[in-house]
Amino acid sequence: MFIEQPPEIIRLLYPSAFWRMDKKEKAVYLTFDDGPIPEITPWVLDILDKYNIKATFFMVGDNVKKHPKEFNMVVERGHRIGNHTFNHIRGLGYDVSSYMENTRKAGDIMLDTNLFRPPHGYMSPKQYKALKSKYKIIMWDLVTRDYNKKLNGEQVFNKVKKYARNGSIITFHDSIKSENNLKYALPKSIEWLKEHGYTFKVFE
């Protein structure tokens, strides 16, 4: 549970970040990290179209540069874009100026979004301070761990069933590493959430 649904003590590290949205509203926010890539992102978009859902894609700038067609597909289908740095870098491995430069480089090629999610889920205190002055920092209330090769698709789906709740920000990944688990768990998760009365929203 520590990873799937971070405890309050972890959330307090970044108190102005968004971990969970309105607890009183039966809505969830689907997010996808690490794309766009031609192998997975178009499939995700087709699934979202099938269920008439909009989501938020936290993109790696280098992938946007390599795959502009897939980037444009996400934008043209009305989904929200978020910055996930240019090289998917770990915050604690870089000083503030280098980290912000990498983030700026990504923002320059993805419509200069006001949403940001730190790769690997952490930032230094100084990086956090610098980032929150420019971005809405979006963390998560439920990470599916679809990237974990020790899990199968059914186990990933079960995490959604176990931890989803009002206002959950749910994290999947449109990446090669997540492909098998994602293709099993995403449609089932959407259907389960809809059956249980959840609506799907994106960030303003």
Coordinates of N, CA and C in Angstrom, one line a residue:
M1 N 0.8 -1.2 0.0 CA 0.0 0.0 0.0 C 0.9 1.3 0.0
F2 N 2.1 1.2 0.5 CA 2.9 2.4 0.6 C 3.1 3.0 -0.8
I3 N 3.3 2.1 -1.8 CA 3.5 2.6 -3.1 C 2.2 2.9 -3.8
E4 N 1.2 1.9 -3.7 CA 0.0 2.1 -4.4 C -0.8 3.3 -4.0
Q5 N -0.9 3.5 -2.7 CA -1.6 4.6 -2.1 C -0.8 5.3 -1.0
P6 N 0.0 6.3 -1.4 CA 1.0 6.8 -0.4 C 0.3 7.3 0.9
P7 N 0.9 7.1 2.0 CA 0.3 7.5 3.3 C 0.4 9.0 3.4
E8 N -0.3 9.6 4.4 CA -0.3 11.0 4.6 C 1.0 11.6 4.9
I9 N 1.9 10.9 5.6 CA 3.2 11.4 5.9 C 4.0 11.7 4.6
I10 N 3.8 10.8 3.6 CA 4.5 11.0 2.4 C 3.9 12.2 1.6
R11 N 2.6 12.3 1.6 CA 2.0 13.5 0.9 C 2.4 14.8 1.5
L12 N 2.7 14.8 2.8 CA 3.1 16.1 3.5 C 4.5 16.6 3.0
L13 N 5.2 15.7 2.3 CA 6.5 16.2 1.7 C 6.3 17.3 0.7
Y14 N 5.2 17.2 0.0 CA 4.8 18.1 -1.1 C 3.4 18.6 -0.8
P15 N 3.2 19.4 0.2 CA 1.8 19.8 0.6 C 1.0 20.5 -0.3
S16 N 1.5 21.2 -1.3 CA 0.7 22.0 -2.2 C 0.5 21.2 -3.5
A17 N 1.1 20.0 -3.6 CA 0.9 19.2 -4.8 C -0.5 18.5 -4.7
F18 N -1.0 18.1 -5.8 CA -2.3 17.4 -5.9 C -2.1 15.9 -5.8
W19 N -2.5 15.3 -4.7 CA -2.4 13.9 -4.6 C -3.8 13.2 -4.8
R20 N -4.8 13.9 -4.4 CA -6.2 13.4 -4.6 C -7.1 14.6 -4.8
M21 N -8.1 14.5 -5.6 CA -9.0 15.6 -5.9 C -10.2 15.5 -4.9
D22 N -11.3 16.1 -5.2 CA -12.5 16.2 -4.3 C -12.9 14.9 -3.8
K23 N -12.8 14.7 -2.5 CA -13.2 13.5 -1.8 C -14.7 13.3 -1.8
K24 N -15.5 14.3 -2.1 CA -16.9 14.2 -2.1 C -17.5 13.9 -3.4
E25 N -16.7 14.0 -4.5 CA -17.2 13.8 -5.8 C -16.8 12.4 -6.3
K26 N -17.7 11.6 -6.8 CA -17.5 10.3 -7.3 C -16.9 10.3 -8.7
A27 N -15.6 10.8 -8.7 CA -14.9 11.0 -10.0 C -13.5 10.5 -9.8
V28 N -12.8 10.1 -10.8 CA -11.4 9.8 -10.8 C -10.7 10.5 -12.0
Y29 N -9.4 10.5 -11.9 CA -8.6 11.2 -12.9 C -7.6 10.2 -13.4
L30 N -7.8 9.7 -14.7 CA -6.8 8.8 -15.3 C -5.6 9.5 -15.8
T31 N -4.4 9.1 -15.5 CA -3.2 9.7 -16.0 C -2.3 8.6 -16.5
F32 N -1.5 9.0 -17.5 CA -0.6 8.0 -18.2 C 0.8 8.7 -18.2
D33 N 1.8 8.0 -17.7 CA 3.2 8.5 -17.7 C 4.1 7.9 -18.7
D34 N 5.1 8.6 -19.1 CA 6.3 8.2 -19.8 C 6.2 8.1 -21.4
G35 N 5.0 8.3 -22.0 CA 4.9 8.4 -23.4 C 5.3 9.7 -24.0
P36 N 4.9 10.0 -25.2 CA 4.2 9.1 -26.1 C 5.1 8.2 -26.9
I37 N 4.6 7.0 -27.2 CA 5.4 6.0 -28.0 C 4.4 5.4 -29.0
P38 N 4.8 5.1 -30.2 CA 3.9 4.5 -31.2 C 3.4 3.1 -30.9
E39 N 4.1 2.4 -30.1 CA 3.7 1.0 -29.7 C 2.5 1.0 -28.8
I40 N 2.3 2.0 -28.0 CA 1.3 1.9 -26.9 C 0.3 3.0 -26.9
T41 N 0.8 4.3 -27.1 CA -0.1 5.4 -27.0 C -1.3 5.4 -27.9
P42 N -1.2 5.1 -29.2 CA -2.4 5.0 -30.0 C -3.4 4.0 -29.5
W43 N -2.9 2.9 -29.0 CA -3.9 1.9 -28.4 C -4.6 2.5 -27.2
V44 N -3.9 3.2 -26.3 CA -4.5 3.8 -25.2 C -5.6 4.8 -25.6
L45 N -5.2 5.6 -26.6 CA -6.2 6.6 -27.1 C -7.5 5.9 -27.7
D46 N -7.3 4.8 -28.4 CA -8.5 4.1 -28.9 C -9.3 3.6 -27.8
I47 N -8.7 3.1 -26.7 CA -9.5 2.6 -25.6 C -10.3 3.8 -24.9
L48 N -9.6 4.9 -24.8 CA -10.3 6.0 -24.2 C -11.4 6.5 -25.0
D49 N -11.2 6.5 -26.4 CA -12.3 6.9 -27.3 C -13.5 6.0 -27.2
K50 N -13.2 4.7 -27.0 CA -14.2 3.7 -26.9 C -15.2 4.0 -25.8
Y51 N -14.6 4.4 -24.7 CA -15.4 4.7 -23.5 C -15.7 6.2 -23.3
N52 N -15.3 7.0 -24.3 CA -15.6 8.4 -24.3 C -15.0 9.1 -23.0
I53 N -13.7 8.8 -22.8 CA -13.0 9.3 -21.6 C -11.9 10.2 -22.0
K54 N -11.7 11.3 -21.3 CA -10.5 12.1 -21.5 C -9.6 11.9 -20.3
A55 N -8.3 11.9 -20.6 CA -7.3 11.6 -19.5 C -6.1 12.7 -19.6
T56 N -5.2 12.5 -18.8 CA -4.0 13.4 -18.7 C -2.7 12.6 -19.0
F57 N -1.9 13.0 -19.9 CA -0.7 12.3 -20.3 C 0.5 13.1 -19.9
F58 N 1.3 12.5 -18.9 CA 2.5 13.2 -18.5 C 3.6 12.6 -19.3
M59 N 4.1 13.5 -20.2 CA 5.0 13.1 -21.3 C 6.4 13.4 -21.1
V60 N 7.3 12.5 -21.6 CA 8.7 12.7 -21.6 C 9.1 13.5 -22.8
G61 N 9.8 14.6 -22.6 CA 10.1 15.5 -23.8 C 10.8 14.8 -24.9
D62 N 11.7 13.9 -24.6 CA 12.5 13.3 -25.6 C 11.6 12.3 -26.5
N63 N 10.6 11.8 -25.8 CA 9.6 10.9 -26.6 C 8.7 11.8 -27.5
V64 N 8.4 13.0 -27.0 CA 7.6 13.9 -27.8 C 8.4 14.3 -29.0
K65 N 9.7 14.6 -28.8 CA 10.6 14.9 -30.0 C 10.7 13.8 -31.0
K66 N 10.8 12.6 -30.5 CA 11.0 11.4 -31.3 C 9.7 11.0 -32.0
H67 N 8.6 11.3 -31.4 CA 7.3 10.8 -31.8 C 6.2 11.9 -31.9
P68 N 6.4 12.9 -32.7 CA 5.5 14.0 -32.8 C 4.1 13.6 -33.3
K69 N 4.0 12.5 -34.1 CA 2.7 12.1 -34.6 C 1.9 11.6 -33.4
E70 N 2.4 10.8 -32.5 CA 1.7 10.4 -31.4 C 1.3 11.5 -30.4
F71 N 2.3 12.4 -30.3 CA 2.0 13.6 -29.4 C 0.8 14.4 -30.0
N72 N 0.8 14.6 -31.3 CA -0.3 15.3 -31.9 C -1.7 14.6 -31.8
M73 N -1.6 13.2 -31.8 CA -2.8 12.4 -31.7 C -3.4 12.7 -30.3
V74 N -2.6 12.7 -29.3 CA -3.1 13.0 -27.9 C -3.8 14.3 -27.8
V75 N -3.1 15.3 -28.4 CA -3.7 16.7 -28.3 C -5.0 16.8 -29.1
E76 N -4.9 16.2 -30.4 CA -6.1 16.4 -31.3 C -7.3 15.6 -30.7
R77 N -7.1 14.6 -29.9 CA -8.3 13.9 -29.4 C -8.8 14.5 -28.0
G78 N -8.2 15.6 -27.7 CA -8.7 16.4 -26.6 C -8.3 16.0 -25.2
H79 N -7.1 15.4 -25.1 CA -6.6 15.0 -23.8 C -5.7 16.1 -23.2
R80 N -5.4 16.0 -22.0 CA -4.6 17.0 -21.3 C -3.2 16.5 -21.3
I81 N -2.2 17.5 -21.4 CA -0.8 17.2 -21.5 C -0.1 17.7 -20.2
G82 N 0.8 16.9 -19.7 CA 1.6 17.3 -18.6 C 3.1 17.0 -18.8
N83 N 3.9 17.8 -18.2 CA 5.4 17.7 -18.3 C 6.0 16.7 -17.4
H84 N 6.8 15.8 -17.9 CA 7.4 14.7 -17.1 C 8.9 14.7 -17.3
T85 N 9.5 16.0 -17.5 CA 10.9 16.3 -17.8 C 11.2 15.8 -19.2
F86 N 12.4 16.2 -19.7 CA 12.8 15.9 -21.0 C 13.4 14.5 -21.1
N87 N 14.1 14.1 -20.0 CA 14.8 12.8 -20.1 C 14.4 11.8 -18.9
H88 N 13.3 12.1 -18.3 CA 12.8 11.2 -17.3 C 13.8 11.1 -16.2
I89 N 14.3 12.2 -15.7 CA 15.4 12.3 -14.7 C 14.9 12.2 -13.3
R90 N 15.8 11.6 -12.5 CA 15.5 11.5 -11.0 C 15.9 12.8 -10.4
G91 N 15.0 13.4 -9.6 CA 15.2 14.7 -9.0 C 16.4 14.8 -8.2
L92 N 16.6 13.8 -7.3 CA 17.7 13.9 -6.4 C 19.1 13.7 -7.0
G93 N 19.2 13.4 -8.3 CA 20.4 13.3 -9.0 C 20.9 14.5 -9.6
Y94 N 20.1 15.6 -9.5 CA 20.4 16.9 -10.2 C 20.2 18.1 -9.3
D95 N 21.0 19.1 -9.6 CA 20.8 20.3 -8.8 C 19.6 21.1 -9.4
V96 N 19.1 22.1 -8.7 CA 17.9 22.8 -9.1 C 17.9 23.3 -10.5
S97 N 19.0 24.0 -10.8 CA 19.1 24.6 -12.1 C 19.1 23.6 -13.3
S98 N 19.8 22.5 -13.1 CA 19.8 21.4 -14.1 C 18.4 20.8 -14.3
Y99 N 17.8 20.6 -13.2 CA 16.5 19.9 -13.2 C 15.5 20.8 -13.9
M100 N 15.5 22.1 -13.5 CA 14.6 23.1 -14.1 C 14.8 23.3 -15.6
E101 N 16.1 23.2 -16.0 CA 16.4 23.3 -17.4 C 15.9 22.1 -18.2
N102 N 16.0 21.0 -17.6 CA 15.5 19.8 -18.3 C 14.0 19.8 -18.4
T103 N 13.3 20.4 -17.3 CA 11.9 20.5 -17.4 C 11.5 21.6 -18.4
R104 N 12.2 22.7 -18.4 CA 11.9 23.8 -19.4 C 12.1 23.2 -20.8
K105 N 13.1 22.5 -21.1 CA 13.3 21.9 -22.4 C 12.1 21.1 -22.9
A106 N 11.6 20.3 -21.9 CA 10.4 19.5 -22.3 C 9.2 20.4 -22.5
G107 N 9.0 21.4 -21.7 CA 7.9 22.3 -21.8 C 7.9 23.0 -23.1
D108 N 9.0 23.3 -23.6 CA 9.2 24.1 -24.9 C 8.6 23.4 -26.1
I109 N 8.5 22.0 -26.0 CA 8.0 21.3 -27.2 C 6.7 20.6 -26.9
M110 N 6.1 20.9 -25.8 CA 4.7 20.3 -25.5 C 3.7 21.3 -25.0
L111 N 3.6 22.4 -25.8 CA 2.6 23.4 -25.6 C 2.8 24.1 -24.2
D112 N 3.9 24.0 -23.6 CA 4.3 24.7 -22.4 C 3.1 24.5 -21.3
T113 N 2.8 23.3 -21.1 CA 1.7 22.9 -20.1 C 2.0 23.5 -18.7
N114 N 0.9 23.7 -17.9 CA 1.1 24.1 -16.5 C 1.0 23.0 -15.6
L115 N 1.0 21.7 -16.1 CA 1.0 20.5 -15.2 C 2.3 19.8 -15.2
F116 N 2.7 19.3 -14.1 CA 4.0 18.7 -14.0 C 3.9 17.5 -13.0
R117 N 4.5 16.4 -13.4 CA 4.7 15.2 -12.5 C 6.1 14.8 -12.5
P118 N 6.7 14.7 -11.3 CA 8.1 14.3 -11.2 C 8.4 12.8 -11.5
P119 N 9.3 12.5 -12.4 CA 9.6 11.1 -12.7 C 10.0 10.4 -11.4
H120 N 9.6 9.2 -11.2 CA 9.9 8.4 -10.0 C 9.2 8.9 -8.7
G121 N 8.5 10.0 -8.9 CA 7.6 10.4 -7.8 C 8.3 11.2 -6.7
Y122 N 9.5 11.8 -6.9 CA 10.1 12.6 -5.9 C 10.9 13.8 -6.5
M123 N 11.1 14.8 -5.6 CA 11.9 16.0 -6.0 C 12.6 16.4 -4.7
S124 N 13.6 17.1 -4.8 CA 14.3 17.7 -3.6 C 13.4 18.9 -3.2
P125 N 13.6 19.3 -1.9 CA 12.8 20.4 -1.4 C 13.0 21.7 -2.3
K126 N 14.2 21.9 -2.7 CA 14.4 23.1 -3.6 C 13.8 23.0 -4.9
Q127 N 13.9 21.8 -5.5 CA 13.2 21.6 -6.8 C 11.7 21.8 -6.7
Y128 N 11.2 21.2 -5.6 CA 9.7 21.4 -5.4 C 9.3 22.9 -5.3
K129 N 10.1 23.6 -4.5 CA 9.8 25.0 -4.4 C 9.9 25.8 -5.7
A130 N 10.9 25.4 -6.5 CA 11.0 26.1 -7.9 C 9.9 25.7 -8.8
L131 N 9.5 24.4 -8.8 CA 8.5 23.9 -9.7 C 7.1 24.4 -9.3
K132 N 6.8 24.5 -8.0 CA 5.4 24.9 -7.7 C 5.1 26.3 -8.0
S133 N 6.1 27.1 -8.2 CA 5.9 28.5 -8.6 C 5.4 28.6 -10.1
K134 N 5.6 27.6 -10.8 CA 5.3 27.6 -12.3 C 4.2 26.6 -12.6
Y135 N 4.2 25.5 -11.9 CA 3.3 24.3 -12.3 C 2.3 23.9 -11.2
K136 N 1.2 23.3 -11.6 CA 0.4 22.5 -10.7 C 1.1 21.1 -10.7
I137 N 1.6 20.8 -9.5 CA 2.3 19.5 -9.4 C 1.3 18.4 -9.1
I138 N 1.2 17.4 -10.0 CA 0.2 16.3 -9.9 C 1.0 15.1 -9.5
M139 N 0.6 14.6 -8.3 CA 1.2 13.3 -7.8 C 0.2 12.2 -8.1
W140 N -0.2 11.4 -7.2 CA -1.2 10.4 -7.4 C -1.8 9.9 -6.1
D141 N -3.0 9.4 -6.2 CA -3.6 8.7 -5.1 C -3.6 7.2 -5.2
L142 N -3.4 6.8 -6.5 CA -3.3 5.3 -6.7 C -2.4 5.1 -7.9
V143 N -1.3 4.4 -7.7 CA -0.4 4.0 -8.8 C -0.6 2.5 -9.0
T144 N -0.9 2.2 -10.2 CA -1.3 0.8 -10.5 C -0.1 -0.2 -10.5
R145 N 1.1 0.3 -10.7 CA 2.3 -0.5 -10.8 C 2.2 -1.4 -12.0
D146 N 1.6 -0.9 -13.0 CA 1.5 -1.7 -14.3 C 2.9 -2.0 -14.9
Y147 N 3.9 -1.2 -14.5 CA 5.2 -1.4 -15.0 C 6.0 -2.6 -14.4
N148 N 5.4 -3.1 -13.3 CA 6.1 -4.1 -12.5 C 6.0 -5.5 -13.1
K149 N 7.2 -6.1 -13.6 CA 7.2 -7.3 -14.3 C 6.8 -8.5 -13.3
K150 N 6.8 -8.3 -12.0 CA 6.5 -9.3 -11.1 C 5.0 -9.4 -10.9
L151 N 4.2 -8.5 -11.5 CA 2.8 -8.5 -11.4 C 2.2 -8.9 -12.8
N152 N 1.0 -9.5 -12.8 CA 0.3 -9.7 -14.0 C -0.9 -8.7 -14.1
G153 N -1.5 -8.8 -15.3 CA -2.6 -7.9 -15.5 C -3.7 -7.9 -14.5
E154 N -4.1 -9.1 -14.1 CA -5.1 -9.3 -13.1 C -4.8 -8.6 -11.8
Q155 N -3.5 -8.8 -11.4 CA -3.1 -8.1 -10.1 C -3.1 -6.6 -10.2
V156 N -2.8 -6.1 -11.4 CA -2.8 -4.6 -11.6 C -4.3 -4.2 -11.5
F157 N -5.2 -4.9 -12.2 CA -6.6 -4.6 -12.1 C -7.1 -4.6 -10.7
N158 N -6.7 -5.6 -9.9 CA -7.1 -5.7 -8.5 C -6.7 -4.5 -7.7
K159 N -5.5 -3.9 -8.0 CA -5.1 -2.7 -7.3 C -6.1 -1.6 -7.5
V160 N -6.6 -1.5 -8.7 CA -7.6 -0.4 -9.0 C -8.8 -0.7 -8.2
K161 N -9.3 -1.9 -8.2 CA -10.5 -2.3 -7.4 C -10.3 -2.0 -5.9
K162 N -9.1 -2.3 -5.4 CA -8.9 -2.2 -4.0 C -8.7 -0.7 -3.6
Y163 N -8.0 0.1 -4.3 CA -7.6 1.4 -3.9 C -8.4 2.6 -4.5
A164 N -9.1 2.4 -5.6 CA -9.8 3.6 -6.2 C -10.9 4.1 -5.2
R165 N -11.0 5.4 -5.2 CA -12.0 6.1 -4.3 C -12.3 7.4 -4.9
N166 N -13.2 8.1 -4.3 CA -13.6 9.5 -4.7 C -12.4 10.3 -4.8
G167 N -12.2 11.0 -6.0 CA -11.1 11.9 -6.2 C -9.8 11.3 -6.5
S168 N -9.7 10.0 -6.7 CA -8.4 9.3 -6.9 C -7.8 9.8 -8.2
I169 N -6.5 10.1 -8.2 CA -5.7 10.3 -9.3 C -5.0 9.0 -9.6
I170 N -5.3 8.4 -10.7 CA -4.9 7.0 -11.0 C -3.8 7.0 -12.0
T171 N -2.7 6.4 -11.7 CA -1.5 6.4 -12.6 C -1.3 5.1 -13.3
F172 N -1.4 5.1 -14.7 CA -0.9 4.0 -15.6 C 0.3 4.6 -16.3
H173 N 0.8 3.7 -17.2 CA 2.0 4.1 -18.0 C 1.8 3.6 -19.4
D174 N 1.9 4.6 -20.4 CA 1.9 4.2 -21.8 C 3.4 3.9 -22.2
S175 N 3.9 2.8 -21.8 CA 5.3 2.4 -22.0 C 5.4 1.0 -22.4
I176 N 6.5 0.6 -23.0 CA 6.8 -0.8 -23.4 C 6.8 -1.7 -22.1
K177 N 7.4 -1.2 -21.1 CA 7.5 -2.0 -19.9 C 6.1 -2.4 -19.3
S178 N 5.2 -1.5 -19.5 CA 3.8 -1.7 -19.0 C 2.8 -2.4 -19.9
E179 N 3.3 -2.6 -21.2 CA 2.3 -3.0 -22.2 C 1.4 -4.1 -21.9
N180 N 1.9 -5.3 -21.5 CA 1.1 -6.4 -21.3 C 0.1 -6.2 -20.1
N181 N 0.5 -5.7 -19.0 CA -0.3 -5.4 -17.9 C -1.4 -4.3 -18.2
L182 N -0.9 -3.3 -18.9 CA -1.8 -2.2 -19.3 C -3.0 -2.7 -20.2
K183 N -2.6 -3.5 -21.2 CA -3.6 -3.9 -22.2 C -4.7 -4.9 -21.5
Y184 N -4.3 -5.5 -20.5 CA -5.3 -6.3 -19.7 C -6.1 -5.4 -18.7
A185 N -5.3 -4.6 -18.0 CA -6.0 -4.0 -16.8 C -6.7 -2.7 -17.2
L186 N -6.3 -2.0 -18.2 CA -7.0 -0.7 -18.4 C -8.4 -0.8 -18.8
P187 N -8.8 -1.6 -19.8 CA -10.2 -1.8 -20.2 C -11.0 -2.3 -19.0
K188 N -10.5 -3.3 -18.3 CA -11.2 -3.8 -17.2 C -11.4 -2.8 -16.0
S189 N -10.4 -2.0 -15.8 CA -10.5 -0.9 -14.8 C -11.5 0.1 -15.1
I190 N -11.5 0.5 -16.4 CA -12.5 1.5 -16.8 C -13.9 1.0 -16.7
E191 N -14.1 -0.3 -17.1 CA -15.4 -0.9 -17.0 C -15.9 -1.0 -15.5
W192 N -14.9 -1.4 -14.7 CA -15.3 -1.6 -13.3 C -15.6 -0.2 -12.6
L193 N -14.8 0.8 -13.0 CA -15.1 2.1 -12.4 C -16.4 2.7 -12.9
K194 N -16.7 2.5 -14.1 CA -18.0 3.0 -14.6 C -19.2 2.2 -14.0
E195 N -19.0 0.9 -13.8 CA -20.0 0.1 -13.2 C -20.3 0.5 -11.7
H196 N -19.3 1.1 -11.1 CA -19.4 1.5 -9.7 C -19.7 3.0 -9.6
G197 N -20.1 3.6 -10.7 CA -20.6 5.0 -10.7 C -19.6 6.1 -10.7
Y198 N -18.4 5.8 -11.1 CA -17.4 6.9 -11.2 C -17.5 7.6 -12.6
T199 N -17.2 8.8 -12.5 CA -17.0 9.6 -13.8 C -15.6 9.9 -13.9
F200 N -15.2 10.4 -15.1 CA -13.7 10.6 -15.4 C -13.5 12.0 -15.7
K201 N -12.5 12.6 -15.1 CA -12.2 14.1 -15.2 C -10.8 14.3 -15.6
V202 N -10.5 15.5 -16.1 CA -9.1 15.9 -16.3 C -8.9 17.2 -15.5
F203 N -7.6 17.6 -15.3 CA -7.2 18.7 -14.6 C -7.5 20.0 -15.3
E204 N -7.8 21.1 -14.6 CA -8.0 22.4 -15.2 C -6.6 23.1 -15.4

